[in-house]
Amino acid sequence: MEKLLNIGRKIIPKKVFRAGQPVYHFLLAFAGAFYYKFPSRKIFIVAVTGTKGKTSVTELINEILNEAGHKTALLNTIHFKIGDKEERNLFKMTMPGRFFIQRFLHNAVNAKCKYVVMEMTSEGVKQFRHKFIMLDSLIFTNIAPEHIESHGSFENYLAAKLEIAYALEDSSKKNKTIIANIDDEYGEKFLNIDVQNKIPFSIKNAEPYMLSEKFTELTFDGIKMHSKLVGTFNIYNTLSAMHFAKSQNIDTLTIRNAVEKFSGAKGRVERVEEGQNFTVIVDYAHTKESLEALYNAFDKSDKICVLGNTGGGRDKWKRPDMGSIADKYCEHIILTNEDPYDEDPMEILKEMKEGIKRDTLPADRQAEIILNRRDAIKKAFTLAKEKDIVLITGKGTDPYIMEANGKKTPWSDTQVAKEELSSYIFKP
């Protein structure tokens, strides 16, 4: 079926195909579910949606469920895992093709997993990748402007996110649950759907809590917990995962054990240690809200910030805003290449630099553009002094730098940081 549809895509005139795209995507979604015998009907599916935090939440839910003795499958931006077997997500998309997802669910059922934990995205909704996945639970983390050019407006972006909530509402499963962050102004919209269980959460549910640049302490169900994660945003991520666990009757002590073991998702506030006397963090932050939240999490340290603007051809409006946030928080700013696609990467960085106003600062603190990402990271390390922090943002675990004409350059911020640290620190 998929092959026939793809052949049709090649021979049908582009204008006709574009008009019929919704039908095309719907048919692919149905064909995948039909071919694999609608596997989501046979397993518990918990989805996580929102602008930020999805990957961290899915990873922590998986950790808690495993701590409670449950066999799980996990599908997110980083990897695909069924039981103890996993593979890296190299698709450069959170939700792969419909046949891939349905095959994944089918394999999870055959492996006798009890739960599937998965991210769901607005981009996936546009292509009906969420269709014919019968949800049991949905977690809403937050929402902020993103993918605006792709969706046409923030209202369309929000509507796409809400489609996932309506998919939960329409699911044939029994005893369904929506868990939503009510400190976000759109949380109530997700709670307004017609399902049996509605669980709102707020940062008040973690009080008393304490933040530092190396750990967090929070309280849940009257029990104090020590988390290796940092930042207010990670309190929200942790709360959403813990509320889901409670909805599954997992006791608070088991939840605490998992929370205290969890060292974070790869590429999400990931520390890189090679014996240096300063801190290096790799993080996916690619919206102005997530970038500011990350910088705030390390407000007591001088920051050397390496950043670019993910996604050539989209969300151009945020480029000077990203520069402005770096200008506000960073001691040194290095603008570098991320994923220009078919745009001129230098033009992207010049647009970012428009938001940086450092005319009165000394020359050594002016923002600089270093197009080669490895060279930019290397330069950041040469600037770092003892107890400084180098924040490398925008890519996280992204496996490629996406360039013109479909070129994909293999990449890992973490690996490059390790290599450059070793070379810089131990150079004879």
Short mmCIF file of C-alpha atoms in Angstrom, two decimals:
data_model
loop_
_atom_site.label_atom_id
_atom_site.label_comp_id
_atom_site.label_asym_id
_atom_site.label_seq_id
_atom_site.Cartn_x
_atom_site.Cartn_y
_atom_site.Cartn_z
CA MET A 1 0.00 0.00 0.00
CA GLU A 2 2.74 2.45 0.96
CA LYS A 3 4.67 1.65 -2.24
CA LEU A 4 1.57 2.22 -4.36
CA LEU A 5 0.90 5.56 -2.68
CA ASN A 6 4.49 6.66 -3.15
CA ILE A 7 4.36 5.72 -6.84
CA GLY A 8 1.18 7.75 -7.13
CA ARG A 9 2.94 10.68 -5.52
CA LYS A 10 5.55 10.65 -8.30
CA ILE A 11 3.14 10.51 -11.22
CA ILE A 12 0.37 12.82 -9.95
CA PRO A 13 0.81 16.53 -10.84
CA LYS A 14 2.20 18.51 -7.90
CA LYS A 15 -0.81 20.84 -7.57
CA VAL A 16 -3.21 17.91 -7.54
CA PHE A 17 -1.02 16.02 -5.07
CA ARG A 18 -0.78 19.00 -2.69
CA ALA A 19 -4.56 19.33 -2.68
CA GLY A 20 -4.89 15.64 -1.95
CA GLN A 21 -2.13 15.43 0.67
CA PRO A 22 -4.49 14.97 3.64
CA VAL A 23 -6.02 11.95 1.93
CA TYR A 24 -2.57 10.61 1.07
CA HIS A 25 -1.35 10.92 4.67
CA PHE A 26 -4.57 9.48 6.08
CA LEU A 27 -4.37 6.48 3.77
CA LEU A 28 -0.75 5.84 4.77
CA ALA A 29 -1.69 5.98 8.45
CA PHE A 30 -4.59 3.60 7.96
CA ALA A 31 -2.56 1.25 5.76
CA GLY A 32 0.21 1.01 8.37
CA ALA A 33 -2.23 0.30 11.20
CA PHE A 34 -4.18 -2.20 9.09
CA TYR A 35 -1.07 -4.04 7.90
CA TYR A 36 0.16 -4.49 11.48
CA LYS A 37 -3.32 -5.34 12.80
CA PHE A 38 -3.87 -2.18 14.86
CA PRO A 39 -1.27 -3.01 17.53
CA SER A 40 -2.01 0.03 19.73
CA ARG A 41 -5.28 -1.61 20.76
CA LYS A 42 -3.28 -4.32 22.54
CA ILE A 43 -0.87 -2.25 24.65
CA PHE A 44 -0.92 0.74 27.01
CA ILE A 45 0.15 3.90 25.13
CA VAL A 46 1.22 7.05 26.96
CA ALA A 47 2.07 10.03 24.75
CA VAL A 48 3.83 13.26 25.67
CA THR A 49 3.29 16.49 23.77
CA GLY A 50 4.30 20.12 24.18
CA THR A 51 6.94 22.50 22.87
CA LYS A 52 9.62 21.68 25.42
CA GLY A 53 10.47 18.78 27.71
CA LYS A 54 8.95 15.91 25.75
CA THR A 55 12.10 13.83 25.50
CA SER A 56 13.11 14.29 29.14
CA VAL A 57 9.60 13.36 30.29
CA THR A 58 9.47 10.20 28.17
CA GLU A 59 12.89 9.14 29.44
CA LEU A 60 11.94 9.68 33.08
CA ILE A 61 8.60 7.89 32.69
CA ASN A 62 10.48 4.96 31.20
CA GLU A 63 12.90 5.01 34.15
CA ILE A 64 10.06 4.98 36.69
CA LEU A 65 8.16 2.21 34.92
CA ASN A 66 11.31 0.09 34.73
CA GLU A 67 11.99 0.74 38.43
CA ALA A 68 8.47 -0.53 39.13
CA GLY A 69 9.27 -3.74 37.25
CA HIS A 70 7.38 -3.06 34.01
CA LYS A 71 8.71 -3.90 30.57
CA THR A 72 8.54 -0.87 28.29
CA ALA A 73 8.99 0.41 24.77
CA LEU A 74 10.16 3.96 24.14
CA LEU A 75 9.92 6.07 20.98
CA ASN A 76 11.37 9.57 21.10
CA THR A 77 13.77 12.02 19.48
CA ILE A 78 16.83 10.21 20.85
CA HIS A 79 16.17 6.53 20.28
CA PHE A 80 13.75 3.64 19.82
CA LYS A 81 13.76 1.04 22.60
CA ILE A 82 11.85 -2.20 23.06
CA GLY A 83 12.73 -3.94 26.29
CA ASP A 84 16.54 -4.03 26.44
CA LYS A 85 17.04 -3.51 22.71
CA GLU A 86 17.47 0.00 21.36
CA GLU A 87 18.65 1.90 18.30
CA ARG A 88 19.48 5.54 17.79
CA ASN A 89 16.87 7.74 16.10
CA LEU A 90 18.67 8.88 12.94
CA PHE A 91 15.57 10.18 11.15
CA LYS A 92 15.94 13.83 12.22
CA MET A 93 12.27 13.66 13.17
CA THR A 94 10.59 12.70 16.41
CA MET A 95 7.75 10.74 14.82
CA PRO A 96 9.04 8.62 11.90
CA GLY A 97 6.84 7.25 9.11
CA ARG A 98 3.46 5.72 9.84
CA PHE A 99 4.54 2.21 8.86
CA PHE A 100 7.63 2.55 11.05
CA ILE A 101 5.54 3.58 14.07
CA GLN A 102 2.96 0.84 13.58
CA ARG A 103 5.72 -1.75 13.13
CA PHE A 104 7.34 -0.47 16.32
CA LEU A 105 4.06 -0.85 18.23
CA HIS A 106 3.58 -4.31 16.72
CA ASN A 107 7.06 -5.37 17.87
CA ALA A 108 6.42 -3.93 21.34
CA VAL A 109 3.28 -6.06 21.62
CA ASN A 110 5.15 -9.17 20.45
CA ALA A 111 7.91 -8.46 22.99
CA LYS A 112 5.22 -8.45 25.70
CA CYS A 113 5.90 -4.87 26.78
CA LYS A 114 3.24 -3.49 29.10
CA TYR A 115 3.75 0.19 28.17
CA VAL A 116 4.75 2.22 25.13
CA VAL A 117 6.02 5.71 25.98
CA MET A 118 6.21 8.05 22.99
CA GLU A 119 6.55 11.66 21.95
CA MET A 120 3.88 13.17 19.71
CA THR A 121 4.48 16.36 17.75
CA SER A 122 2.54 18.98 15.82
CA GLU A 123 4.57 18.16 12.71
CA GLY A 124 3.49 14.54 13.10
CA VAL A 125 -0.14 15.64 13.33
CA LYS A 126 0.15 17.52 10.03
CA GLN A 127 0.95 14.20 8.35
CA PHE A 128 -1.57 12.12 10.34
CA ARG A 129 1.21 10.19 12.06
CA HIS A 130 -0.87 10.19 15.26
CA LYS A 131 -3.86 8.55 13.58
CA PHE A 132 -4.85 4.99 14.47
CA ILE A 133 -2.73 5.09 17.65
CA MET A 134 -5.16 4.38 20.47
CA LEU A 135 -3.94 6.38 23.44
CA ASP A 136 -4.48 5.55 27.11
CA SER A 137 -2.79 8.64 28.57
CA LEU A 138 -1.50 11.99 27.36
CA ILE A 139 0.84 14.44 29.09
CA PHE A 140 0.90 18.11 28.08
CA THR A 141 4.10 19.88 29.16
CA ASN A 142 3.85 23.44 27.82
CA ILE A 143 3.50 25.42 24.62
CA ALA A 144 5.39 28.35 23.09
CA PRO A 145 5.67 29.71 19.53
CA GLU A 146 7.48 27.20 17.33
CA HIS A 147 7.14 25.88 13.75
CA ILE A 148 5.10 28.99 12.95
CA GLU A 149 6.04 29.11 9.26
CA SER A 150 5.28 25.41 8.92
CA HIS A 151 1.84 25.72 10.53
CA GLY A 152 0.98 29.21 9.29
CA SER A 153 0.27 30.72 12.70
CA PHE A 154 0.58 30.06 16.42
CA GLU A 155 -3.16 29.32 16.48
CA ASN A 156 -2.64 26.53 13.92
CA TYR A 157 0.31 25.21 15.91
CA LEU A 158 -1.81 25.09 19.08
CA ALA A 159 -4.65 23.46 17.15
CA ALA A 160 -2.28 20.73 15.95
CA LYS A 161 -1.21 20.04 19.54
CA LEU A 162 -4.85 19.90 20.62
CA GLU A 163 -5.52 17.34 17.89
CA ILE A 164 -3.43 14.94 19.95
CA ALA A 165 -5.67 15.58 22.94
CA TYR A 166 -8.73 14.92 20.78
CA ALA A 167 -7.09 11.68 19.65
CA LEU A 168 -7.02 10.65 23.31
CA GLU A 169 -10.67 11.69 23.63
CA ASP A 170 -11.60 9.59 20.58
CA SER A 171 -9.50 6.58 21.59
CA SER A 172 -11.41 3.34 22.13
CA LYS A 173 -9.42 2.65 25.31
CA LYS A 174 -11.12 2.70 28.72
CA ASN A 175 -10.19 4.77 31.78
CA LYS A 176 -8.19 7.35 29.83
CA THR A 177 -6.09 10.04 31.52
CA ILE A 178 -4.97 13.56 30.61
CA ILE A 179 -2.16 15.14 32.67
CA ALA A 180 -1.55 18.83 32.05
CA ASN A 181 0.66 21.63 33.31
CA ILE A 182 -1.78 24.30 34.53
CA ASP A 183 0.98 26.85 35.09
CA ASP A 184 0.99 27.06 31.29
CA GLU A 185 -1.78 29.33 30.02
CA TYR A 186 -3.00 26.65 27.61
CA GLY A 187 -3.05 23.78 30.10
CA GLU A 188 -6.76 24.15 30.76
CA LYS A 189 -7.54 23.67 27.07
CA PHE A 190 -6.03 20.19 27.28
CA LEU A 191 -7.93 19.43 30.47
CA ASN A 192 -11.22 20.39 28.80
CA ILE A 193 -11.34 17.22 26.71
CA ASP A 194 -13.83 14.51 27.58
CA VAL A 195 -11.88 11.74 29.33
CA GLN A 196 -12.40 9.94 32.62
CA ASN A 197 -9.32 11.14 34.51
CA LYS A 198 -8.00 14.70 34.51
CA ILE A 199 -4.81 15.43 36.45
CA PRO A 200 -3.61 19.04 36.59
CA PHE A 201 -0.18 19.80 38.01
CA SER A 202 1.65 22.93 39.07
CA ILE A 203 5.08 23.75 40.43
CA LYS A 204 3.33 24.14 43.78
CA ASN A 205 3.12 20.33 43.82
CA ALA A 206 6.92 20.23 44.26
CA GLU A 207 7.10 22.63 47.21
CA PRO A 208 9.27 22.98 49.12
CA TYR A 209 11.97 22.74 46.47
CA MET A 210 15.53 24.00 46.08
CA LEU A 211 17.50 24.71 42.92
CA SER A 212 21.25 24.71 42.38
CA GLU A 213 23.54 24.47 39.37
CA LYS A 214 24.33 20.82 40.12
CA PHE A 215 21.12 19.28 41.49
CA THR A 216 17.54 19.93 42.56
CA GLU A 217 15.64 18.99 45.70
CA LEU A 218 11.87 18.74 45.53
CA THR A 219 8.97 17.28 47.48
CA PHE A 220 6.26 14.99 46.16
CA ASP A 221 3.50 13.38 48.22
CA GLY A 222 5.30 14.62 51.32
CA ILE A 223 8.53 12.82 50.42
CA LYS A 224 11.74 14.77 49.77
CA MET A 225 13.65 13.81 46.63
CA HIS A 226 17.14 14.63 45.36
CA SER A 227 17.30 14.97 41.56
CA LYS A 228 20.41 15.20 39.40
CA LEU A 229 18.51 17.43 37.00
CA VAL A 230 18.79 21.22 37.16
CA GLY A 231 16.50 24.10 36.29
CA THR A 232 12.89 24.99 37.02
CA PHE A 233 11.90 23.44 33.68
CA ASN A 234 13.14 20.07 34.94
CA ILE A 235 10.95 20.34 38.03
CA TYR A 236 7.98 20.55 35.65
CA ASN A 237 9.30 17.61 33.62
CA THR A 238 9.75 15.55 36.78
CA LEU A 239 6.30 16.44 38.11
CA SER A 240 4.59 15.36 34.90
CA ALA A 241 6.34 11.98 34.96
CA MET A 242 5.59 11.47 38.67
CA HIS A 243 1.91 12.30 38.23
CA PHE A 244 1.70 9.75 35.43
CA ALA A 245 3.36 7.17 37.67
CA LYS A 246 0.84 7.85 40.43
CA SER A 247 -1.99 7.39 37.91
CA GLN A 248 -0.57 3.89 37.38
CA ASN A 249 -0.61 3.17 41.12
CA ILE A 250 3.17 3.21 41.42
CA ASP A 251 4.11 4.01 45.02
CA THR A 252 5.97 7.19 45.89
CA LEU A 253 9.08 5.42 47.21
CA THR A 254 9.52 3.62 43.89
CA ILE A 255 9.06 6.95 42.12
CA ARG A 256 11.69 8.54 44.36
CA ASN A 257 14.18 5.73 43.68
CA ALA A 258 13.81 6.25 39.92
CA VAL A 259 13.97 10.06 40.14
CA GLU A 260 17.16 9.91 42.19
CA LYS A 261 18.80 7.42 39.82
CA PHE A 262 17.89 9.34 36.68
CA SER A 263 20.83 11.36 35.37
CA GLY A 264 18.92 12.96 32.50
CA ALA A 265 18.31 12.40 28.82
CA LYS A 266 21.23 12.55 26.41
CA GLY A 267 21.63 15.97 24.86
CA ARG A 268 19.39 17.56 27.48
CA VAL A 269 21.51 19.56 29.95
CA GLU A 270 24.13 16.84 29.41
CA ARG A 271 27.43 17.39 31.21
CA VAL A 272 30.63 16.61 29.32
CA GLU A 273 33.50 15.74 31.65
CA GLU A 274 37.05 15.24 30.40
CA GLY A 275 38.95 16.46 33.46
CA GLN A 276 38.57 20.18 32.69
CA ASN A 277 38.23 22.77 35.49
CA PHE A 278 35.15 24.37 33.94
CA THR A 279 31.67 23.02 33.18
CA VAL A 280 30.53 21.99 29.71
CA ILE A 281 26.85 21.46 28.95
CA VAL A 282 25.26 20.19 25.72
CA ASP A 283 21.57 20.98 25.39
CA TYR A 284 18.88 20.91 22.72
CA ALA A 285 17.49 24.37 23.61
CA HIS A 286 16.31 25.78 20.28
CA THR A 287 13.48 28.12 21.24
CA LYS A 288 13.95 31.47 22.95
CA GLU A 289 11.98 30.20 25.96
CA SER A 290 14.08 27.06 26.38
CA LEU A 291 17.31 29.01 25.82
CA GLU A 292 16.42 31.54 28.52
CA ALA A 293 15.34 28.78 30.92
CA LEU A 294 18.69 27.04 30.42
CA TYR A 295 20.70 30.21 30.98
CA ASN A 296 18.67 30.95 34.11
CA ALA A 297 19.49 27.50 35.48
CA PHE A 298 23.16 28.54 35.59
CA ASP A 299 22.68 32.12 36.72
CA LYS A 300 25.58 32.06 39.20
CA SER A 301 28.27 31.20 36.62
CA ASP A 302 29.93 33.20 33.85
CA LYS A 303 28.65 31.68 30.63
CA ILE A 304 30.39 31.16 27.30
CA CYS A 305 27.54 30.46 24.90
CA VAL A 306 27.79 28.60 21.60
CA LEU A 307 24.56 28.78 19.63
CA GLY A 308 23.00 29.08 16.21
CA ASN A 309 19.49 28.90 14.83
CA THR A 310 18.06 25.49 14.09
CA GLY A 311 16.11 25.02 10.90
CA GLY A 312 16.99 27.13 7.88
CA GLY A 313 13.83 28.30 6.17
CA ARG A 314 11.66 28.36 9.27
CA ASP A 315 10.92 30.47 12.33
CA LYS A 316 13.04 33.33 11.00
CA TRP A 317 11.28 35.72 13.39
CA LYS A 318 13.05 34.25 16.42
CA ARG A 319 16.62 34.71 15.19
CA PRO A 320 17.25 38.19 16.66
CA ASP A 321 15.35 37.10 19.79
CA MET A 322 17.78 34.22 20.31
CA GLY A 323 20.67 36.63 19.90
CA SER A 324 19.07 39.05 22.37
CA ILE A 325 18.73 36.35 25.03
CA ALA A 326 22.38 35.36 24.63
CA ASP A 327 23.28 39.05 24.85
CA LYS A 328 21.45 39.31 28.18
CA TYR A 329 22.94 36.27 29.89
CA CYS A 330 26.30 35.37 28.31
CA GLU A 331 29.78 36.67 29.06
CA HIS A 332 30.97 35.53 25.63
CA ILE A 333 28.83 34.70 22.60
CA ILE A 334 29.90 32.54 19.66
CA LEU A 335 27.35 32.21 16.86
CA THR A 336 27.78 29.11 14.74
CA ASN A 337 26.18 26.87 12.16
CA GLU A 338 23.37 24.46 13.07
CA ASP A 339 20.98 23.27 10.37
CA PRO A 340 20.89 25.81 7.54
CA TYR A 341 19.31 23.48 4.98
CA ASP A 342 19.14 25.54 1.75
CA GLU A 343 19.61 28.93 3.41
CA ASP A 344 22.92 30.75 3.53
CA PRO A 345 24.20 29.90 7.05
CA MET A 346 26.07 33.20 7.32
CA GLU A 347 22.88 35.15 6.64
CA ILE A 348 21.11 33.20 9.41
CA LEU A 349 23.82 34.15 11.90
CA LYS A 350 23.83 37.79 10.78
CA GLU A 351 20.10 37.92 11.51
CA MET A 352 20.79 36.51 14.98
CA LYS A 353 23.52 39.06 15.55
CA GLU A 354 21.02 41.86 14.97
CA GLY A 355 19.61 41.04 18.41
CA ILE A 356 23.00 41.43 20.10
CA LYS A 357 23.81 44.95 21.32
CA ARG A 358 27.36 44.97 22.75
CA ASP A 359 28.75 48.17 21.33
CA THR A 360 29.88 49.45 24.75
CA LEU A 361 31.65 46.23 25.79
CA PRO A 362 35.38 45.56 25.30
CA ALA A 363 36.46 43.95 22.02
CA ASP A 364 37.11 40.57 23.66
CA ARG A 365 33.46 40.38 24.72
CA GLN A 366 31.92 41.23 21.36
CA ALA A 367 29.88 38.44 19.79
CA GLU A 368 31.76 36.58 17.09
CA ILE A 369 30.66 34.39 14.24
CA ILE A 370 32.57 31.13 13.69
CA LEU A 371 30.74 29.22 10.99
CA ASN A 372 32.51 25.89 11.52
CA ARG A 373 30.76 24.36 14.53
CA ARG A 374 33.80 22.37 15.70
CA ASP A 375 35.96 25.50 15.58
CA ALA A 376 33.32 27.40 17.52
CA ILE A 377 33.29 24.79 20.28
CA LYS A 378 37.09 24.74 20.36
CA LYS A 379 37.20 28.54 20.69
CA ALA A 380 34.71 28.44 23.58
CA PHE A 381 37.01 26.11 25.51
CA THR A 382 39.98 28.44 25.03
CA LEU A 383 37.92 31.27 26.53
CA ALA A 384 36.74 29.31 29.57
CA LYS A 385 38.30 30.01 32.95
CA GLU A 386 38.03 27.91 36.10
CA LYS A 387 34.41 27.62 37.26
CA ASP A 388 33.04 29.10 34.01
CA ILE A 389 30.38 27.24 32.09
CA VAL A 390 30.34 26.55 28.35
CA LEU A 391 26.80 26.04 27.03
CA ILE A 392 26.57 24.40 23.60
CA THR A 393 22.95 24.61 22.47
CA GLY A 394 20.66 23.94 19.56
CA LYS A 395 21.40 20.36 18.52
CA GLY A 396 21.47 18.10 21.55
CA THR A 397 21.55 14.58 20.12
CA ASP A 398 20.81 15.60 16.52
CA PRO A 399 22.82 13.16 14.38
CA TYR A 400 23.44 15.43 11.39
CA ILE A 401 24.04 19.01 10.34
CA MET A 402 21.48 19.52 7.57
CA GLU A 403 22.95 21.48 4.66
CA ALA A 404 22.07 22.57 1.13
CA ASN A 405 20.87 20.13 -1.52
CA GLY A 406 19.99 17.47 1.02
CA LYS A 407 23.55 17.07 2.34
CA LYS A 408 23.70 15.53 5.81
CA THR A 409 26.97 15.85 7.72
CA PRO A 410 27.20 13.32 10.59
CA TRP A 411 27.46 15.18 13.87
CA SER A 412 27.44 14.88 17.66
CA ASP A 413 27.89 17.94 19.89
CA THR A 414 28.79 15.68 22.80
CA GLN A 415 31.39 13.69 20.90
CA VAL A 416 32.97 16.78 19.36
CA ALA A 417 33.09 18.44 22.78
CA LYS A 418 34.82 15.38 24.24
CA GLU A 419 37.37 15.30 21.42
CA GLU A 420 38.15 19.00 21.64
CA LEU A 421 38.37 18.94 25.44
CA SER A 422 40.83 16.05 25.33
CA SER A 423 42.91 17.79 22.70
CA TYR A 424 42.83 21.15 24.49
CA ILE A 425 43.47 19.90 28.02
CA PHE A 426 46.02 17.22 27.34
CA LYS A 427 47.88 18.82 24.44
CA PRO A 428 51.63 18.52 25.16
#
